Coordinates of C-alpha atoms in Angstrom, one line a residue:
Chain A
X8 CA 181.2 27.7 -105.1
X9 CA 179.1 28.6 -102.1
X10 CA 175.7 27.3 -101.6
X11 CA 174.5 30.7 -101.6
X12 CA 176.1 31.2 -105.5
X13 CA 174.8 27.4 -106.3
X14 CA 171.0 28.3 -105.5
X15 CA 171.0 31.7 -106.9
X16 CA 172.6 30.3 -110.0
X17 CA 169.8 27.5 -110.2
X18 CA 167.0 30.0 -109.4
X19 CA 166.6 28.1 -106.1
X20 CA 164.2 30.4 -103.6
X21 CA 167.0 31.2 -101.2
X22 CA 166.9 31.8 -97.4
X23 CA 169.3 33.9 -95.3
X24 CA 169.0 34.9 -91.6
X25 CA 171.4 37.2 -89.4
X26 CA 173.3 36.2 -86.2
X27 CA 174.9 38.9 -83.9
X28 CA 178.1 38.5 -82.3
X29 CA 178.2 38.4 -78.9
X30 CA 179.5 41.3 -76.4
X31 CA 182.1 39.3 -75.1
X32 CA 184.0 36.1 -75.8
X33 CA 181.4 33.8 -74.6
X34 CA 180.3 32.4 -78.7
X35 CA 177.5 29.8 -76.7
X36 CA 174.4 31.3 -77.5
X37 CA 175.9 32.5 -81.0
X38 CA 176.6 29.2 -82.0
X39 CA 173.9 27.7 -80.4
X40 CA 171.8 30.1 -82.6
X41 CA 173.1 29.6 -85.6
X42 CA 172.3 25.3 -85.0
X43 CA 168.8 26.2 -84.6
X44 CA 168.3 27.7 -88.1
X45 CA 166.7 25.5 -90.4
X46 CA 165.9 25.8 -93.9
X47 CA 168.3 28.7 -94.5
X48 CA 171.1 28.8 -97.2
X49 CA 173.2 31.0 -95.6
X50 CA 173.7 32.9 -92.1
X51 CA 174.9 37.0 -91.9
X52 CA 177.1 37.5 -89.4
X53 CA 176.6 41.1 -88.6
X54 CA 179.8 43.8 -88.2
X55 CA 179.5 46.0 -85.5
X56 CA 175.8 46.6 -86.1
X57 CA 174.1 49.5 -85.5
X58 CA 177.9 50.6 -84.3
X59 CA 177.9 48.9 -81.4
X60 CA 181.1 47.3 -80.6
X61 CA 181.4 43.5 -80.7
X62 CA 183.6 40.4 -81.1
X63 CA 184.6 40.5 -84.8
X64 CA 182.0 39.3 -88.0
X65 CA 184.9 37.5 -89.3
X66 CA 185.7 35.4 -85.9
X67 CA 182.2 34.2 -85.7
X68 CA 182.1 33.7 -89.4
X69 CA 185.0 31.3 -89.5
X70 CA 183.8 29.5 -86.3
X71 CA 180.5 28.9 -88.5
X72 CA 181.9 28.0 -91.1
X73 CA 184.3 25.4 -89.7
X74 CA 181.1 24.2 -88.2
X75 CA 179.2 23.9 -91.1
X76 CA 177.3 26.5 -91.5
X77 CA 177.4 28.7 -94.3
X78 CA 178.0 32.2 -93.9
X79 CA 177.7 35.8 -95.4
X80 CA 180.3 38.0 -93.8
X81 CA 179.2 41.1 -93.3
X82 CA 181.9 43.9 -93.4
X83 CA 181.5 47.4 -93.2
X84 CA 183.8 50.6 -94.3
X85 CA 182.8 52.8 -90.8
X86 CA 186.0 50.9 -88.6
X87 CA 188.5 50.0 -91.1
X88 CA 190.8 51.3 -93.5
X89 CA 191.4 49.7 -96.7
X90 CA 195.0 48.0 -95.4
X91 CA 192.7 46.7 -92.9
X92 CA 189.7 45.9 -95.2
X93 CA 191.8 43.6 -97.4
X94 CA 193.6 41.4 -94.2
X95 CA 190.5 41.2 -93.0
X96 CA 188.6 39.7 -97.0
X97 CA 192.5 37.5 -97.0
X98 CA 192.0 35.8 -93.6
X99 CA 187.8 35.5 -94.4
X100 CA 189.4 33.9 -97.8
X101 CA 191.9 31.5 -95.2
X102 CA 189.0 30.2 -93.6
X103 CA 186.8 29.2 -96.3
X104 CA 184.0 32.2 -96.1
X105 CA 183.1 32.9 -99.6
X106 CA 179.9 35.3 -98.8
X107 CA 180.3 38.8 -98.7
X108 CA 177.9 41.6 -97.5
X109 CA 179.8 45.2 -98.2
X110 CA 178.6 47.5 -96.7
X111 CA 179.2 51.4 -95.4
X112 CA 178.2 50.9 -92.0
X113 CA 176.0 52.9 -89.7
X114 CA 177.7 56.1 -88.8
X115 CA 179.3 55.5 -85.3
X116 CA 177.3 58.7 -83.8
X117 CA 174.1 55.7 -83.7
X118 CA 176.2 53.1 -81.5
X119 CA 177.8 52.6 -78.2
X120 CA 181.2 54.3 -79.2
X121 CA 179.7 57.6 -80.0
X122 CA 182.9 59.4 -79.8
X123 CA 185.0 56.8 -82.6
X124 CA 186.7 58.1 -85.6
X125 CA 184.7 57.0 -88.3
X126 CA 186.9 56.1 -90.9
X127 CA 185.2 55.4 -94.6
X128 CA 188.8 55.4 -95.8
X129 CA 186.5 53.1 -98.8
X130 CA 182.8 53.3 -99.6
X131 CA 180.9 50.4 -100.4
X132 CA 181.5 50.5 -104.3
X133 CA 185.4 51.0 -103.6
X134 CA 184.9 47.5 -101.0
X135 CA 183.3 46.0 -104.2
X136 CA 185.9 47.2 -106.7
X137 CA 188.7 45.9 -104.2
X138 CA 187.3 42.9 -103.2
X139 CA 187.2 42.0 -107.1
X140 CA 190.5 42.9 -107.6
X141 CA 191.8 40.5 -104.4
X142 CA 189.5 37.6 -107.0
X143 CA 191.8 38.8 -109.9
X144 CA 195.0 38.2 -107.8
X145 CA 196.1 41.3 -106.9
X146 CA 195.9 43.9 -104.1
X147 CA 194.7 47.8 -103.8
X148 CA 198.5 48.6 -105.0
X149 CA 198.9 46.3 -107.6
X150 CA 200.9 43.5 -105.8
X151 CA 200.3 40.3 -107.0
X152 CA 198.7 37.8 -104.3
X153 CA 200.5 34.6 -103.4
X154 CA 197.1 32.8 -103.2
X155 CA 194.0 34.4 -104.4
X156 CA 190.6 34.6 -102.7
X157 CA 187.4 33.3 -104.0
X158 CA 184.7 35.3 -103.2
X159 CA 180.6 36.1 -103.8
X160 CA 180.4 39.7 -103.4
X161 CA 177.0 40.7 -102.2
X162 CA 175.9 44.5 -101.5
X163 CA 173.4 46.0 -99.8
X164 CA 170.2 48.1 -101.2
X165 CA 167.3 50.1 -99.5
X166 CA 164.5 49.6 -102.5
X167 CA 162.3 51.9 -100.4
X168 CA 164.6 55.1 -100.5
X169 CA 163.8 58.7 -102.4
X170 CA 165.2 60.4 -104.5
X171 CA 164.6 56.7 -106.3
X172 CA 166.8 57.7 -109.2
X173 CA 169.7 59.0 -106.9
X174 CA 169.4 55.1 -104.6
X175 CA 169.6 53.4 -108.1
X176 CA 172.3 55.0 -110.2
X177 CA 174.6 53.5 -107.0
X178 CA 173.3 50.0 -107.4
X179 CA 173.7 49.9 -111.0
X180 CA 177.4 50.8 -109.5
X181 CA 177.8 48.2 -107.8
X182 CA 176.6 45.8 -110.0
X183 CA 179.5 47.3 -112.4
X184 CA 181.7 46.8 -109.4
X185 CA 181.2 43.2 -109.1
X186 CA 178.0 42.9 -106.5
X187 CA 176.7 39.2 -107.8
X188 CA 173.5 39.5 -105.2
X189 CA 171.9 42.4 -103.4
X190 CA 170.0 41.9 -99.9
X191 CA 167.5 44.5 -99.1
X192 CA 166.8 46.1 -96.0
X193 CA 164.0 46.0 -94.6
X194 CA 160.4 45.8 -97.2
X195 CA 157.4 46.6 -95.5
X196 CA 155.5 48.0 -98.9
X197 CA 154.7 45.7 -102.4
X198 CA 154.3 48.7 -104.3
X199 CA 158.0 50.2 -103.7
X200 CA 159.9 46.4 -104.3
X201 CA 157.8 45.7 -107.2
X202 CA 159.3 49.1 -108.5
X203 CA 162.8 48.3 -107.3
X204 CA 162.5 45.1 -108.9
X205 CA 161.3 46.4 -112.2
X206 CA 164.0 48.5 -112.3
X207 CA 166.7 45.7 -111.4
X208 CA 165.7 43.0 -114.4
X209 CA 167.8 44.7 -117.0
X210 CA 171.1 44.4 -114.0
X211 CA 170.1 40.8 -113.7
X212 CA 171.6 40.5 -110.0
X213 CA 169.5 38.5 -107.7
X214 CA 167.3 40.2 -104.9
X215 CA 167.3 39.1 -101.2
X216 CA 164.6 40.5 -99.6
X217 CA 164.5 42.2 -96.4
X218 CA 161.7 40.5 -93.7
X219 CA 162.0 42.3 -90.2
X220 CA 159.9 40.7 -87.5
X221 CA 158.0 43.7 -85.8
X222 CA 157.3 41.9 -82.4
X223 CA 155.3 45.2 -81.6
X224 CA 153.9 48.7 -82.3
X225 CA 156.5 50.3 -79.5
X226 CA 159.2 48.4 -81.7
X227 CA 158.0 49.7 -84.6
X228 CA 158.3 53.0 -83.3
X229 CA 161.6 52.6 -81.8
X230 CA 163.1 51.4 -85.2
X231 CA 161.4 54.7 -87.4
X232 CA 163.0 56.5 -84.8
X233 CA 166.6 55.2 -84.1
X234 CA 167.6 52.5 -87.0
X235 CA 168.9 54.2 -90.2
X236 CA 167.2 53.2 -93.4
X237 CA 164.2 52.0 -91.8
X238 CA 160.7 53.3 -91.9
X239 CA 157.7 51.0 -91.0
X240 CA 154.5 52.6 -92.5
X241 CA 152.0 54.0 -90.1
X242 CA 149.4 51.5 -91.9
X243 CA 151.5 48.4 -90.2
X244 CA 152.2 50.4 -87.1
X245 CA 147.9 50.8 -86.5
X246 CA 147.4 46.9 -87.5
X247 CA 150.6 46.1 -84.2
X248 CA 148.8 48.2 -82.1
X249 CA 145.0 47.3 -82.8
X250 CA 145.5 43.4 -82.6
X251 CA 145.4 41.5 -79.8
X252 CA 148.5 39.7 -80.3
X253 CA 151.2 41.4 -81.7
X254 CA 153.6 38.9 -81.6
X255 CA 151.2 37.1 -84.0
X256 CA 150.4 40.1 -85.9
X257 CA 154.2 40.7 -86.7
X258 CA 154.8 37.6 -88.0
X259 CA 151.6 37.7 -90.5
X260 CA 153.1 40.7 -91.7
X261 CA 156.3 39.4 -92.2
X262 CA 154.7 36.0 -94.0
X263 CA 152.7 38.2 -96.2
X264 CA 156.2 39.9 -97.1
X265 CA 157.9 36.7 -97.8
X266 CA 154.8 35.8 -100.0
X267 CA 155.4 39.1 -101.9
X268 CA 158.7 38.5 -102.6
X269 CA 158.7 34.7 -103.3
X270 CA 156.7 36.5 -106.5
X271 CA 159.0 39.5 -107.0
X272 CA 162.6 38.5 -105.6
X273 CA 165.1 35.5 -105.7
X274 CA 165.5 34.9 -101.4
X275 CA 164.5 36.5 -98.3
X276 CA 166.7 37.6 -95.9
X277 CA 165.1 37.7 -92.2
X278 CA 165.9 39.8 -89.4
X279 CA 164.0 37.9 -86.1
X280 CA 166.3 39.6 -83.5
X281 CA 166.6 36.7 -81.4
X282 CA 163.7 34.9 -82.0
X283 CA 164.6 32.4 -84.6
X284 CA 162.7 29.6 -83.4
X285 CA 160.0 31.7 -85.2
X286 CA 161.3 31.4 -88.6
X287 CA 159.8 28.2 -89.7
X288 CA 156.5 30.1 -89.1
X289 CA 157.3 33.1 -91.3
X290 CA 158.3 30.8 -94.0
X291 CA 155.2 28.6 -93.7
Chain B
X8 CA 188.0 81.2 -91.4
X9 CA 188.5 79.1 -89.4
X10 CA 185.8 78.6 -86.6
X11 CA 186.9 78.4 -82.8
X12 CA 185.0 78.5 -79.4
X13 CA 186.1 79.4 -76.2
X14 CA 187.3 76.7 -74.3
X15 CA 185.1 75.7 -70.8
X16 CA 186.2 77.9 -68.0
X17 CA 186.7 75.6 -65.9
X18 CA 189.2 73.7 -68.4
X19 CA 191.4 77.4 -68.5
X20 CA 191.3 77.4 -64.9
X21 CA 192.7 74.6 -64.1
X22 CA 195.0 75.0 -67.0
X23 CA 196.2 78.3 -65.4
X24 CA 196.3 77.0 -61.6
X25 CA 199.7 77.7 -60.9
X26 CA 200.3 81.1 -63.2
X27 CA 199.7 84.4 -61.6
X28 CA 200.7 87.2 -64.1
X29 CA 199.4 86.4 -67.6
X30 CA 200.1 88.0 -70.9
X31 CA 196.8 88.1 -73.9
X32 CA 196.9 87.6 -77.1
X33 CA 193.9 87.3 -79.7
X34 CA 193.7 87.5 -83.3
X35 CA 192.2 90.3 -85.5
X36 CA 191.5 87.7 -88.2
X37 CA 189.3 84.6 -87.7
X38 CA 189.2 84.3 -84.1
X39 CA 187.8 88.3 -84.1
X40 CA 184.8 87.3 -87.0
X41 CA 183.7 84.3 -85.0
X42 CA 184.1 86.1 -81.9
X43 CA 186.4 84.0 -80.2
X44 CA 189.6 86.1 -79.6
X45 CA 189.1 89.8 -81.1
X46 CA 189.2 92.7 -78.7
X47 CA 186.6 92.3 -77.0
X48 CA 187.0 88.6 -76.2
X49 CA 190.2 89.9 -74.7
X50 CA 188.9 92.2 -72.8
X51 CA 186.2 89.9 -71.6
X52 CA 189.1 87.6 -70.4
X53 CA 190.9 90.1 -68.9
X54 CA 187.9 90.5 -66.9
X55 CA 187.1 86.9 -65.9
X56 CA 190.9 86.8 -64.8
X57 CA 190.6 89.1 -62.8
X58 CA 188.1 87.7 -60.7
X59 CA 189.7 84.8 -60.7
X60 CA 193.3 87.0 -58.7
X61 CA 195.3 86.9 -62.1
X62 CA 197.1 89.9 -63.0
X63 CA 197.2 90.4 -66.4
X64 CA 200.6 92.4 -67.3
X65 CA 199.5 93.2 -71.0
X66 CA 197.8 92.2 -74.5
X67 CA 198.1 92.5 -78.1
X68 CA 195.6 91.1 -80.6
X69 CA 197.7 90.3 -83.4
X70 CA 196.5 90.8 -87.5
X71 CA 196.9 87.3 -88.3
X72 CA 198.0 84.8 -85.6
X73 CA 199.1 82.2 -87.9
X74 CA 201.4 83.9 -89.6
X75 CA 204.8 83.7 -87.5
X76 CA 206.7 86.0 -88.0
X77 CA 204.1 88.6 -87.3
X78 CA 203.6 87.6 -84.6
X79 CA 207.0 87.5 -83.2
X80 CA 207.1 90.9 -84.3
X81 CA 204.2 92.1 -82.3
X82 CA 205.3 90.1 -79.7
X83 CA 208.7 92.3 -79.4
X84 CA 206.7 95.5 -79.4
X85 CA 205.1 93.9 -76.4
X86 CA 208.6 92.5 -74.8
X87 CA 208.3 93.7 -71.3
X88 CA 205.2 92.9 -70.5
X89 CA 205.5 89.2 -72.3
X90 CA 208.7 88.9 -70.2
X91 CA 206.7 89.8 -66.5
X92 CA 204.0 87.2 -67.4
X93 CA 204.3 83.6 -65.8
X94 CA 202.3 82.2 -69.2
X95 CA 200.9 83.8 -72.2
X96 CA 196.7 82.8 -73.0
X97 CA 196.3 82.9 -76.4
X98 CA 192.5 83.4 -77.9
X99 CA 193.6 82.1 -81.7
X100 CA 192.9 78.7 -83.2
X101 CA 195.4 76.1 -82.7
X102 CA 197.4 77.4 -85.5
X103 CA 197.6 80.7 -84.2
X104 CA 198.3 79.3 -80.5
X105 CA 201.7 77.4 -82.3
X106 CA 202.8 80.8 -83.8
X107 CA 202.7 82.4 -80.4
X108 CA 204.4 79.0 -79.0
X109 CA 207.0 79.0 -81.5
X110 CA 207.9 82.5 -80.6
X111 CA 208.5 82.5 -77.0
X112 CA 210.3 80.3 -74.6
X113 CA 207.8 80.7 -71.8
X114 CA 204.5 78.3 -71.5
X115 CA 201.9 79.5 -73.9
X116 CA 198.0 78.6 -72.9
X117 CA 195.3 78.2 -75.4
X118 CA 192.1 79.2 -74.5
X119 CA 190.1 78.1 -77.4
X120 CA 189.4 74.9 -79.4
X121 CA 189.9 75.0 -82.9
X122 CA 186.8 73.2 -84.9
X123 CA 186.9 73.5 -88.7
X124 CA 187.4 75.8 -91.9
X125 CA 183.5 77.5 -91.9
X126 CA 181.7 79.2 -94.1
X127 CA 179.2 82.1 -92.8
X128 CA 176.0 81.2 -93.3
X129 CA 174.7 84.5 -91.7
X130 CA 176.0 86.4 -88.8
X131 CA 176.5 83.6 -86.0
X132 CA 176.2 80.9 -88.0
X133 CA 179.0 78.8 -89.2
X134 CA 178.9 75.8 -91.8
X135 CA 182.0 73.6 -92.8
X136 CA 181.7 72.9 -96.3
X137 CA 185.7 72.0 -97.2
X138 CA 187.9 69.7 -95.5
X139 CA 191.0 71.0 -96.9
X140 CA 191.9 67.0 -97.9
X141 CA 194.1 68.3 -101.4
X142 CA 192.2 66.6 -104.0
X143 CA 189.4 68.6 -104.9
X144 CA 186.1 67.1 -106.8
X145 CA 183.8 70.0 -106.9
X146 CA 184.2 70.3 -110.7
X147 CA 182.0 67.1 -110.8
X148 CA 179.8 67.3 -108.1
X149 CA 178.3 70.6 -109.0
X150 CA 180.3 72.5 -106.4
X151 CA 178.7 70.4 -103.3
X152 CA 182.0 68.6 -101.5
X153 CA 180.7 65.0 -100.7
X154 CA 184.2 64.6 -98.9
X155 CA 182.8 67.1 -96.1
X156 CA 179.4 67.9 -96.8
X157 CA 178.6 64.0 -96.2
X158 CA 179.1 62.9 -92.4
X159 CA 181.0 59.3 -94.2
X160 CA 182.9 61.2 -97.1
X161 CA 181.1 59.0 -99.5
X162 CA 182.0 59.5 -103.2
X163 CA 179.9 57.1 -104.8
X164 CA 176.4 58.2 -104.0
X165 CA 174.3 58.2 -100.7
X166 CA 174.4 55.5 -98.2
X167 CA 171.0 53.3 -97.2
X168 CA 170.9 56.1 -94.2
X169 CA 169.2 58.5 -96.7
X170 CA 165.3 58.6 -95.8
X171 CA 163.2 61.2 -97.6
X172 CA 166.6 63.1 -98.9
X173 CA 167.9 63.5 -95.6
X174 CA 170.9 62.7 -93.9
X175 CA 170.8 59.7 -90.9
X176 CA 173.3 61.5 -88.7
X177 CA 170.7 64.2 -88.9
X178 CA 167.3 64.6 -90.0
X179 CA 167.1 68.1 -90.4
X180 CA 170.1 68.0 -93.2
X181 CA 169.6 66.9 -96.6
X182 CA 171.7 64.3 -98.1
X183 CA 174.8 65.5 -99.6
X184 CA 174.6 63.5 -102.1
X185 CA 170.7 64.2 -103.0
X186 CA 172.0 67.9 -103.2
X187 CA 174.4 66.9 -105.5
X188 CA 172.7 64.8 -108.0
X189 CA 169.3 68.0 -107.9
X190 CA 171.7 70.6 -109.0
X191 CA 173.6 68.6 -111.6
X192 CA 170.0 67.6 -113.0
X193 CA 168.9 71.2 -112.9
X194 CA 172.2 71.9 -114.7
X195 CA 171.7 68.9 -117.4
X196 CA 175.3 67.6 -116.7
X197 CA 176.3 63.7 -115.4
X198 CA 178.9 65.4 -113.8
X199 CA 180.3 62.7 -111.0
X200 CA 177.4 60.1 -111.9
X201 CA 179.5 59.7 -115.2
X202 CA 182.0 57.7 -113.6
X203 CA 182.6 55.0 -110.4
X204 CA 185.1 57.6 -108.3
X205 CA 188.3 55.7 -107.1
X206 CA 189.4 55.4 -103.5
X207 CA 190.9 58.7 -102.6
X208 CA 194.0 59.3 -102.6
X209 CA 195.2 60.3 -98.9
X210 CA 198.7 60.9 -99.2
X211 CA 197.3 64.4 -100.8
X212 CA 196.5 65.2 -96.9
X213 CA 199.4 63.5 -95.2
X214 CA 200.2 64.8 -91.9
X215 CA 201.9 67.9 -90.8
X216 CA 201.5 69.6 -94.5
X217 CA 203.8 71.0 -96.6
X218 CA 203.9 73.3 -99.3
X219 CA 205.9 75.7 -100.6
X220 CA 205.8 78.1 -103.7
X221 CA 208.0 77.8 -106.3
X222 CA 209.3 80.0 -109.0
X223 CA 207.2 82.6 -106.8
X224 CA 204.2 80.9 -107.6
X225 CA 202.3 80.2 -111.2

């Protein structure tokens, strides 16, 4: 059982982060990274994000993890098909990853291989469905598994979105298709989580919180504008640009989120972007 | 019908660099409603060839352009002229361009690009609502196809893209899937909400399709 499982199970506060694959072969910085993370359960290693090719989530993920570090493998439906999907869960399974993230994917039109083939050959409650079935010891067609994976399916939620009904009849889905924990993206509003959450306690799957450092107004901006999913109220967007340090500013904003859902959720998941020497900060 | 554009000129010119006499053909169906390859996209060719030094030695716009053997008959009424030519340009979608290829020995040019089954939204104005993918699920999603309508062919519900109802590929469309679930509400049906959808089954759209009537047909 992954730590992740353990201190959901136990009600333990839990803390993820997210490391990127490089662009390249050259793991250093990656790895690097990923040693400098403290007090964190478990470490996302991203697919592809934002569509932008990189070296694989699972190659990272199983460097990690040989490592040490505990990860959530993130795996997305946009660039594989489901032959492809279940290898890929099989050889995460091979080298000890137990963490899922499943996920659609950002449509490929967003990243640096605008003219890709998206394939969705799977959604994200199929990926659910399937990766339960590899657990149960067998495959898509029914073929028994000569060794069977052990995995803890997360999924992937935006609390925030409207229609509200329409966001949750697909996580009540995926909670019927095996998703043990959500993670959230990004929160920037109490009101719209405390709904979400409201909503969740009958499902009684644990919540992972979304915290994205805003480093600046301009960034703020730039994420409304270009990152799927994500809307940073204008409210937050005045208080980046009015104060004198953003940098600080963001990461009051994000420790004000982390206090909201230390009430509300089970974890927080945070999105620093390369500056994770700021995370003890935003947890203080 | 399906939707077609003319190919870039400079793309047909180079394509017809070393042909001097050329033969047209166009297609009174779809190419003619989208204005693609109807008479008077023939005759517009005919023009541009000219200035370009090509002779053309005749053209036909044939009734349907898919359907082969009409077109091998229209091509006969036309057999001289087809015979003179170095290459035939056809203004059809790529189905129509492999009739005329099918039919004749010499090298056939297409001069459009085929782009997907449309709907007419109003004169001009072309929307592709059904990707012809051979297992339908309209009955259950209140006659919005999530299979084409949304940009990932989701059958489960929207993806964390949606923001405000609308799609992340592009603002200005609304969620497939938001469509879907407001009509099925205003109808008081589940419909596709009922049920988690299975993977789809591909093999209904396996590649180069198939199908023949039997029994002439049910």
């Amino acid at each position: 059982m992954s730590q992740l499982a353990q201190q959901l199970a136990s009600g333990r506060f839990v803390v993820t982060a997210e490391i990127a694959p490089p662009k390249g072969t050259n793991l250093v910085s990656a790895l690097a990274g990923a040693r400098k993370l403290q007090g964190v359960t478990a470490v996302n290693v991203t697919d592809n994000q934002g569509a932008n090719m990189r070296l694989s989530s699972l190659a990272l993920a199983a460097q990690l993890q040989q490592s040490g570090t505990e990860t959530i493998l993130q795996l997305t439906c946009r660039d594989r098909n489901r032959m492809a999907l279940q290898s890929d869960l099989l050889g995460a399974a091979a080298f000890g990853i137990e963490n899922l993230l499943l996920l659609s994917g950002d449509h490929s039109k967003f990243g640096d291989h605008p003219d890709a083939r998206p394939v969705f050959d799977l959604d994200s409650v199929q990926m659910l469905d399937m990766a339960n079935g590899l657990m149960a010891g067998f495959d898509m067609a029914g073929k028994r598994l000569d060794g069977v994976p052990r995995f803890f399916p997360g999924a992937a939620v935006n609390p925030a979105a409207e229609p509200f009904e329409l966001m949750f009849q697909k996580v009540t889905k995926k909670v019927a298709s095996g998703a043990r924990f959500f993670q959230t993206q990004s929160v920037f509003e109490r009101g719209s989580l405390e709904r979400f959450m409201a909503a969740m306690a009958p499902l009684r799957a644990p919540v992972i919180a979304g915290v994205l450092l805003i480093r600046s107004a301009k960034m703020a901006r730039f994420l409304n504008a270009n990152i799927p999913g994500v809307k940073v109220p204008q409210p937050l967007i005045e208080r980046l640009e009015c104060a004198g340090d953003p940098m600080a500013e963001g990461l009051a904003i994000a420790r004000e989120t982390v206090g909201w859902a230390r009430e509300l959720c089970q974890g927080v998941h945070l999105m620093t972007l390369g500056h994770e020497d700021h995370i003890p900060e935003i947890l203080a | 019908m399906i939707i077609s554009e003319l190919k870039p000129l400079e793309e047909l010119q180079q394509a017809l660099s070393s042909c001097d006499k050329l033969f047209l053909v166009g297609c009174a169906a779809c190419a003619t409603a989208c204005k693609a390859g109807g008479e008077e996209e023939v005759f517009k060719l005919q023009e541009w060839l000219a200035t370009q030094d090509k002779e053309v030695t005749g053209s036909v716009v044939i009734d349907e352009a898919c359907h082969i053997m009409r077109a091998a008959r229209d091509l006969r009424h036309h057999r001289n002229a087809v015979q003179d030519a170095d290459a035939l340009v056809v203004l059809a979608c790529g189905s129509g361009i492999q009739s005329i290829s099918s039919n004749v020995e010499k090298r056939v040019v297409g001069g459009l690009n085929s782009m997907f089954l449309g709907n007419v939204r109003r004169f001009g104005y072309y929307e592709e609502m059904c990707s012809l993918c051979g297992e339908c699920i309209l009955n259950e999603t209140a006659g919005i196809c999530p299979v084409t309508t949304c940009p990932k062919g989701l059958l489960n519900g929207p993806c964390g893209g949606m923001t405000d109802g609308c799609c992340e590929v592009d603002a200005e469309i609304e969620c497939a899937w938001r469509l879907i679930y407001e009509r099925l509400q205003a109808q008081r049906r589940q419909g596709v909400f009922a049920r988690r959808v299975p993977p789809k089954n591909w093999s209904r759209r396996r590649q180069p399709g198939r199908y023949r009537l039997t029994n002439g047909g049910r």
